[in-house]
Amino acid sequence: DSNVAPKLFVPKFEDYQKVYNEIASRLEEKEDYDDGSYGPVLVRLAWHASGTYDKETGTGGSNGATMRFSPESDHGANAGLKAARDFLEPVKAKFPWITYSDLWILAGVCAIQEMMGPTIPYRAGRQDRDVAACTPDGRLPDAAQAQDHLRNIFYRMGFNDQEIVALCGAHALGRCHTDRSGYSGPWTFSPTVLTNDYYKLLIEEKWQWKKWNGPKQYEDKKTQTLMMLPADMAIIQDKKFKEWVKVYAADNDKFFEDFSAVVKKLFELGVPFKEGTETWTFKPVNA
Ligand code: DDH
């Protein structure tokens, strides 16, 4: 019957779990990439896609994946994230029905879970937008600045002090690259496993300025192998922030609980989900 419309493929939970599994199976594919995993840079891609949100104008956020385009891809804060976007291209080619916007966030969720982090509930439904939806430069935090700047940036997204500190715990993961941000080194000794070590190290170690020609950053006095950005140190220099650093340093379960909630909020900023959109949790592959 020629009047029957072709059946549209409507992806379900199982289909997204397949995408999750594909990403998970490829995270450690290239042994010589950084610390052996694409996980950290995928988390950073999802965060920079989301962290452009402005609650006053409703612009920015993960709905759109506008970092595919210049000028947003060229913003200084996004240097190096091409590695993450390129990593996901074969996944997009294998599952062409998923939007880039949903894929980037799914990759962030997958990376956190596969790096032994908490479950991050996920909703699908982001739509890709074109270059006109690119956000202006300057919406993401500047690592050289301190608490006033952090509050300006994160209050604009709609977060409070506790949430700011919980989000910063992501720096347990990954490292700084001199050819990306200019900074150098990892924050923790296990940059591919999510733990509350970032908070413990902030409190327990002695931090000193690193003597080098690069941008101002801290190193741990004991081993001189770990780093903190000025913006990281700000959360123990500020009394209100420091209270939360102490809470998370003392209690990994509390950190995981709050981190899951705040990352879900971050990843959904400004996303116009249809009414009745289901919340899913993906089954970890490597955990
Ligand atoms: Fe971050 N981050 N981030 N960050 N971030 C860098 C790397 C990573 C700041 C600056 C930098 C968050 C908050 C802040 C991750 C996740 C998150 C680098 C190094 C800089 C600089 C980039 C490079 O050289 O490759 C600043 C400033 C802030 C802040 O002021 C709060 C948040 C909220 C998250 C999150 O995911 C929720 C991750 C992961 C990395 C490691 C990337 C990698 O390639 O490894």
Tab-separated table of C-alpha atoms and ligand atoms in Angstrom:
chain	number	residue	atom	x	y	z
A	1	ASP	CA	0.000	0.000	0.000
A	2	SER	CA	1.684	3.199	-1.177
A	3	ASN	CA	-0.236	5.279	1.376
A	4	VAL	CA	1.611	3.697	4.321
A	5	ALA	CA	4.294	6.036	5.594
A	6	PRO	CA	7.784	4.525	5.941
A	7	LYS	CA	8.431	3.415	9.490
A	8	LEU	CA	10.561	5.917	11.391
A	9	PHE	CA	13.267	4.442	13.579
A	10	VAL	CA	12.514	5.535	17.110
A	11	PRO	CA	15.526	4.678	19.288
A	12	LYS	CA	14.818	3.203	22.701
A	13	PHE	CA	16.814	2.669	25.876
A	14	GLU	CA	18.434	-0.476	24.412
A	15	ASP	CA	19.710	1.510	21.446
A	16	TYR	CA	21.347	4.128	23.649
A	17	GLN	CA	22.861	1.354	25.783
A	18	LYS	CA	24.466	0.038	22.567
A	19	VAL	CA	26.029	3.434	21.943
A	20	TYR	CA	27.187	3.505	25.568
A	21	ASN	CA	28.753	0.047	25.164
A	22	GLU	CA	30.527	1.088	21.976
A	23	ILE	CA	32.074	4.127	23.676
A	24	ALA	CA	33.009	2.097	26.756
A	25	SER	CA	34.701	-0.589	24.685
A	26	ARG	CA	36.851	2.017	22.916
A	27	LEU	CA	37.938	4.189	25.873
A	28	GLU	CA	41.262	2.437	26.346
A	29	GLU	CA	41.816	1.585	22.705
A	30	LYS	CA	44.882	3.783	22.282
A	31	GLU	CA	47.371	2.909	24.995
A	32	ASP	CA	49.644	5.822	24.225
A	33	TYR	CA	46.912	8.450	24.586
A	34	ASP	CA	47.576	10.358	27.837
A	35	ASP	CA	47.152	8.039	30.828
A	36	GLY	CA	45.683	5.291	28.658
A	37	SER	CA	42.075	6.469	28.458
A	38	TYR	CA	39.939	8.909	26.501
A	39	GLY	CA	37.629	9.081	29.517
A	40	PRO	CA	38.866	12.376	31.001
A	41	VAL	CA	38.795	14.350	27.753
A	42	LEU	CA	35.276	13.049	27.018
A	43	VAL	CA	34.129	14.300	30.421
A	44	ARG	CA	35.652	17.667	29.600
A	45	LEU	CA	33.871	17.794	26.227
A	46	ALA	CA	30.493	17.136	27.873
A	47	TRP	CA	31.209	19.774	30.513
A	48	HIS	CA	32.298	22.453	28.034
A	49	ALA	CA	29.278	21.715	25.836
A	50	SER	CA	27.023	22.259	28.881
A	51	GLY	CA	28.857	24.975	30.806
A	52	THR	CA	28.104	27.723	28.297
A	53	TYR	CA	24.577	27.956	29.685
A	54	ASP	CA	23.221	31.336	30.731
A	55	LYS	CA	20.077	31.125	32.826
A	56	GLU	CA	19.029	34.730	32.097
A	57	THR	CA	18.883	34.334	28.312
A	58	GLY	CA	18.432	30.565	28.153
A	59	THR	CA	21.286	30.415	25.635
A	60	GLY	CA	24.095	27.866	25.553
A	61	GLY	CA	24.085	24.470	27.193
A	62	SER	CA	24.388	20.975	25.765
A	63	ASN	CA	21.387	21.295	23.418
A	64	GLY	CA	23.014	22.110	20.087
A	65	ALA	CA	26.572	20.755	20.129
A	66	THR	CA	27.633	24.086	18.649
A	67	MET	CA	31.283	23.422	19.548
A	68	ARG	CA	31.386	21.592	16.201
A	69	PHE	CA	31.677	25.024	14.626
A	70	SER	CA	34.063	27.919	14.641
A	71	PRO	CA	34.095	30.320	16.496
A	72	GLU	CA	33.126	28.108	19.475
A	73	SER	CA	35.591	25.332	18.605
A	74	ASP	CA	38.366	27.951	18.583
A	75	HIS	CA	37.579	29.454	21.983
A	76	GLY	CA	40.705	29.173	24.129
A	77	ALA	CA	38.890	27.117	26.766
A	78	ASN	CA	38.053	24.466	24.165
A	79	ALA	CA	41.640	23.903	23.016
A	80	GLY	CA	42.309	20.185	22.687
A	81	LEU	CA	38.683	19.077	22.722
A	82	LYS	CA	38.975	18.150	19.060
A	83	ALA	CA	40.581	14.937	20.341
A	84	ALA	CA	37.301	14.080	22.089
A	85	ARG	CA	35.088	15.120	19.161
A	86	ASP	CA	37.203	13.120	16.718
A	87	PHE	CA	37.135	10.088	19.023
A	88	LEU	CA	33.335	10.121	18.814
A	89	GLU	CA	33.067	10.455	15.011
A	90	PRO	CA	33.198	6.693	14.319
A	91	VAL	CA	30.525	6.193	16.993
A	92	LYS	CA	28.310	8.771	15.283
A	93	ALA	CA	28.949	7.007	11.946
A	94	LYS	CA	27.913	3.649	13.432
A	95	PHE	CA	24.786	5.074	15.107
A	96	PRO	CA	23.771	7.943	12.795
A	97	TRP	CA	20.379	8.348	14.457
A	98	ILE	CA	21.861	9.865	17.635
A	99	THR	CA	22.356	13.651	17.667
A	100	TYR	CA	25.831	14.993	18.397
A	101	SER	CA	24.340	16.778	21.400
A	102	ASP	CA	22.996	13.568	22.918
A	103	LEU	CA	26.150	11.660	21.937
A	104	TRP	CA	28.579	14.051	23.622
A	105	ILE	CA	26.610	13.938	26.872
A	106	LEU	CA	26.178	10.168	26.697
A	107	ALA	CA	29.962	9.930	26.257
A	108	GLY	CA	30.467	12.033	29.395
A	109	VAL	CA	28.088	9.813	31.351
A	110	CYS	CA	29.783	6.688	30.027
A	111	ALA	CA	33.284	7.982	30.819
A	112	ILE	CA	32.366	8.876	34.416
A	113	GLN	CA	30.729	5.517	35.051
A	114	GLU	CA	33.484	3.500	33.372
A	115	MET	CA	36.122	5.354	35.405
A	116	MET	CA	34.447	3.930	38.534
A	117	GLY	CA	32.371	6.997	39.216
A	118	PRO	CA	28.737	7.086	40.340
A	119	THR	CA	25.779	6.331	38.088
A	120	ILE	CA	24.713	9.465	36.194
A	121	PRO	CA	21.028	9.340	35.173
A	122	TYR	CA	20.499	10.351	31.546
A	123	ARG	CA	17.692	11.693	29.386
A	124	ALA	CA	17.822	11.821	25.581
A	125	GLY	CA	16.237	14.427	23.351
A	126	ARG	CA	18.846	17.089	22.576
A	127	GLN	CA	18.701	18.549	19.066
A	128	ASP	CA	21.719	19.750	17.108
A	129	ARG	CA	21.695	23.417	16.186
A	130	ASP	CA	23.665	25.377	13.631
A	131	VAL	CA	26.520	27.847	13.837
A	132	ALA	CA	24.163	30.720	14.663
A	133	ALA	CA	23.631	29.158	18.116
A	134	CYS	CA	27.348	29.343	19.030
A	135	THR	CA	27.860	31.081	22.363
A	136	PRO	CA	30.195	34.060	22.835
A	137	ASP	CA	33.697	33.430	24.209
A	138	GLY	CA	34.241	33.821	27.943
A	139	ARG	CA	31.399	31.729	29.390
A	140	LEU	CA	33.673	28.982	30.761
A	141	PRO	CA	35.879	29.507	33.821
A	142	ASP	CA	39.349	31.040	33.564
A	143	ALA	CA	41.887	28.896	35.451
A	144	ALA	CA	43.981	31.932	36.408
A	145	GLN	CA	41.168	33.461	38.460
A	146	ALA	CA	39.743	32.909	41.938
A	147	GLN	CA	36.516	32.628	43.938
A	148	ASP	CA	34.723	35.791	42.736
A	149	HIS	CA	35.151	34.651	39.160
A	150	LEU	CA	34.006	31.088	39.972
A	151	ARG	CA	30.852	32.465	41.577
A	152	ASN	CA	30.162	34.765	38.623
A	153	ILE	CA	30.558	31.963	36.113
A	154	PHE	CA	28.703	29.201	37.979
A	155	TYR	CA	25.914	31.354	39.437
A	156	ARG	CA	25.198	32.375	35.819
A	157	MET	CA	24.531	28.675	35.087
A	158	GLY	CA	22.307	28.451	38.176
A	159	PHE	CA	24.614	26.615	40.613
A	160	ASN	CA	25.219	27.338	44.324
A	161	ASP	CA	28.430	27.121	46.375
A	162	GLN	CA	28.003	23.460	47.333
A	163	GLU	CA	27.387	22.526	43.694
A	164	ILE	CA	30.445	24.472	42.520
A	165	VAL	CA	32.682	22.533	44.899
A	166	ALA	CA	31.073	19.198	43.960
A	167	LEU	CA	31.637	19.903	40.248
A	168	CYS	CA	35.309	20.720	40.814
A	169	GLY	CA	35.868	17.131	42.019
A	170	ALA	CA	35.946	16.153	38.331
A	171	HIS	CA	39.568	17.276	38.451
A	172	ALA	CA	40.373	13.950	40.095
A	173	LEU	CA	40.335	12.958	36.426
A	174	GLY	CA	42.703	13.788	33.610
A	175	ARG	CA	45.489	16.270	33.293
A	176	CYS	CA	46.556	19.615	31.900
A	177	HIS	CA	48.448	19.746	28.614
A	178	THR	CA	50.974	22.455	27.744
A	179	ASP	CA	49.814	22.367	24.105
A	180	ARG	CA	46.161	22.859	25.093
A	181	SER	CA	45.681	25.109	28.127
A	182	GLY	CA	49.365	25.825	28.711
A	183	TYR	CA	49.191	24.241	32.183
A	184	SER	CA	50.898	20.958	32.952
A	185	GLY	CA	50.235	17.752	34.866
A	186	PRO	CA	47.524	15.749	36.655
A	187	TRP	CA	45.702	16.652	39.876
A	188	THR	CA	45.797	13.147	41.360
A	189	PHE	CA	47.838	9.946	41.191
A	190	SER	CA	44.937	8.043	39.558
A	191	PRO	CA	43.723	10.294	36.713
A	192	THR	CA	41.562	7.600	35.119
A	193	VAL	CA	39.637	6.649	38.275
A	194	LEU	CA	37.096	8.969	39.856
A	195	THR	CA	37.696	9.359	43.600
A	196	ASN	CA	37.498	12.149	46.189
A	197	ASP	CA	41.310	12.388	46.118
A	198	TYR	CA	41.180	15.878	44.614
A	199	TYR	CA	39.664	17.210	47.849
A	200	LYS	CA	41.942	15.142	50.079
A	201	LEU	CA	45.039	16.361	48.270
A	202	LEU	CA	43.863	19.973	48.385
A	203	ILE	CA	43.587	19.754	52.168
A	204	GLU	CA	46.389	17.390	53.077
A	205	GLU	CA	49.246	18.377	50.801
A	206	LYS	CA	51.386	21.481	50.945
A	207	TRP	CA	51.104	23.428	47.690
A	208	GLN	CA	53.711	25.799	46.345
A	209	TRP	CA	54.083	27.840	43.160
A	210	LYS	CA	55.719	25.791	40.437
A	211	LYS	CA	58.927	27.385	39.200
A	212	TRP	CA	58.752	27.341	35.432
A	213	ASN	CA	58.161	29.509	32.394
A	214	GLY	CA	54.521	28.455	32.004
A	215	PRO	CA	51.372	30.038	33.457
A	216	LYS	CA	51.149	30.360	37.261
A	217	GLN	CA	50.166	27.003	38.775
A	218	TYR	CA	50.784	25.107	41.998
A	219	GLU	CA	52.689	21.861	42.576
A	220	ASP	CA	52.655	19.572	45.605
A	221	LYS	CA	55.711	20.175	47.740
A	222	LYS	CA	56.286	16.489	48.454
A	223	THR	CA	56.501	14.930	44.975
A	224	GLN	CA	56.271	17.946	42.650
A	225	THR	CA	54.317	15.776	40.230
A	226	LEU	CA	50.753	16.905	40.982
A	227	MET	CA	49.230	20.250	40.129
A	228	MET	CA	46.513	22.688	41.139
A	229	LEU	CA	45.282	25.640	39.114
A	230	PRO	CA	44.787	29.008	40.810
A	231	ALA	CA	41.038	28.352	40.348
A	232	ASP	CA	41.412	25.013	42.203
A	233	MET	CA	43.219	26.621	45.140
A	234	ALA	CA	40.419	29.186	45.340
A	235	ILE	CA	38.090	26.546	46.764
A	236	ILE	CA	40.238	26.133	49.867
A	237	GLN	CA	41.092	29.816	50.101
A	238	ASP	CA	37.412	30.708	50.322
A	239	LYS	CA	35.874	29.843	53.724
A	240	LYS	CA	32.456	28.860	52.400
A	241	PHE	CA	33.849	26.706	49.617
A	242	LYS	CA	36.354	25.100	51.990
A	243	GLU	CA	33.587	23.753	54.243
A	244	TRP	CA	32.392	21.638	51.297
A	245	VAL	CA	35.925	20.577	50.379
A	246	LYS	CA	36.209	19.152	53.902
A	247	VAL	CA	32.874	17.338	53.593
A	248	TYR	CA	33.881	15.662	50.323
A	249	ALA	CA	37.439	14.906	51.475
A	250	ALA	CA	36.011	13.012	54.445
A	251	ASP	CA	33.222	11.125	52.689
A	252	ASN	CA	33.529	9.616	49.212
A	253	ASP	CA	29.926	8.335	49.252
A	254	LYS	CA	28.645	11.846	49.919
A	255	PHE	CA	30.849	13.157	47.112
A	256	PHE	CA	29.521	10.540	44.672
A	257	GLU	CA	25.912	11.266	45.611
A	258	ASP	CA	26.285	15.033	45.191
A	259	PHE	CA	28.506	14.709	42.108
A	260	SER	CA	25.934	12.535	40.329
A	261	ALA	CA	23.142	15.006	41.038
A	262	VAL	CA	25.108	18.092	40.023
A	263	VAL	CA	26.536	16.530	36.857
A	264	LYS	CA	23.031	15.481	35.774
A	265	LYS	CA	21.902	19.071	36.354
A	266	LEU	CA	24.904	20.418	34.397
A	267	PHE	CA	24.323	18.081	31.457
A	268	GLU	CA	20.644	19.084	31.252
A	269	LEU	CA	20.995	22.883	31.522
A	270	GLY	CA	18.732	24.528	28.969
A	271	VAL	CA	17.643	21.275	27.324
A	272	PRO	CA	13.968	21.413	26.262
A	273	PHE	CA	13.025	17.781	26.994
A	274	LYS	CA	9.621	16.689	25.772
A	275	GLU	CA	7.091	16.051	28.514
A	276	GLY	CA	7.286	12.482	29.715
A	277	THR	CA	10.915	11.918	28.647
A	278	GLU	CA	12.180	8.885	30.559
A	279	THR	CA	15.255	8.995	32.777
A	280	TRP	CA	17.626	6.107	32.086
A	281	THR	CA	20.600	4.626	33.860
A	282	PHE	CA	23.116	2.711	31.783
A	283	LYS	CA	24.698	-0.527	32.847
A	284	PRO	CA	28.472	-0.146	33.220
A	285	VAL	CA	30.603	-2.368	31.004
A	286	ASN	CA	34.035	-2.423	32.638
A	287	ALA	CA	33.086	-1.802	36.254
B	1	DDH	FE1	38.432	21.437	34.214
B	1	DDH	N1	40.200	22.007	33.350
B	1	DDH	N2	38.170	23.324	34.900
B	1	DDH	N3	36.619	20.901	34.940
B	1	DDH	N4	38.704	19.607	33.430
B	1	DDH	C1	41.066	21.205	32.681
B	1	DDH	C2	40.947	19.853	32.475
B	1	DDH	C3	39.838	19.115	32.857
B	1	DDH	C4	39.023	24.371	34.753
B	1	DDH	C5	40.152	24.402	33.949
B	1	DDH	C6	40.701	23.282	33.353
B	1	DDH	C7	35.778	21.707	35.647
B	1	DDH	C8	36.095	22.968	36.141
B	1	DDH	C9	37.187	23.709	35.785
B	1	DDH	C10	37.819	18.555	33.580
B	1	DDH	C11	36.530	18.617	34.066
B	1	DDH	C12	35.965	19.728	34.693
B	1	DDH	C13	42.171	21.995	32.214
B	1	DDH	C14	43.349	21.457	31.417
B	1	DDH	C15	41.944	23.270	32.634
B	1	DDH	C16	42.844	24.467	32.413
B	1	DDH	C17	43.003	21.372	29.922
B	1	DDH	C18	44.154	20.813	29.112
B	1	DDH	O1	45.242	21.409	29.154
B	1	DDH	O2	43.951	19.792	28.428
B	1	DDH	C19	38.593	25.475	35.581
B	1	DDH	C20	39.277	26.823	35.667
B	1	DDH	C21	37.473	25.059	36.240
B	1	DDH	C22	36.733	25.806	37.278
B	1	DDH	O3	37.090	27.006	37.525
B	1	DDH	C23	35.804	25.320	38.042
B	1	DDH	C24	34.511	21.054	35.819
B	1	DDH	C25	33.309	21.680	36.534
B	1	DDH	C26	34.612	19.821	35.225
B	1	DDH	C27	33.588	18.746	35.092
B	1	DDH	O4	33.736	17.830	34.347
B	1	DDH	C28	32.336	18.782	35.861
B	1	DDH	C29	38.454	17.336	33.127
B	1	DDH	C30	37.845	15.931	33.181
B	1	DDH	C31	39.725	17.681	32.671
B	1	DDH	C32	40.817	16.754	32.122
B	1	DDH	C33	40.821	16.749	30.619
B	1	DDH	C34	41.887	15.870	30.025
B	1	DDH	O5	42.067	15.963	28.809
B	1	DDH	O6	42.531	15.100	30.735
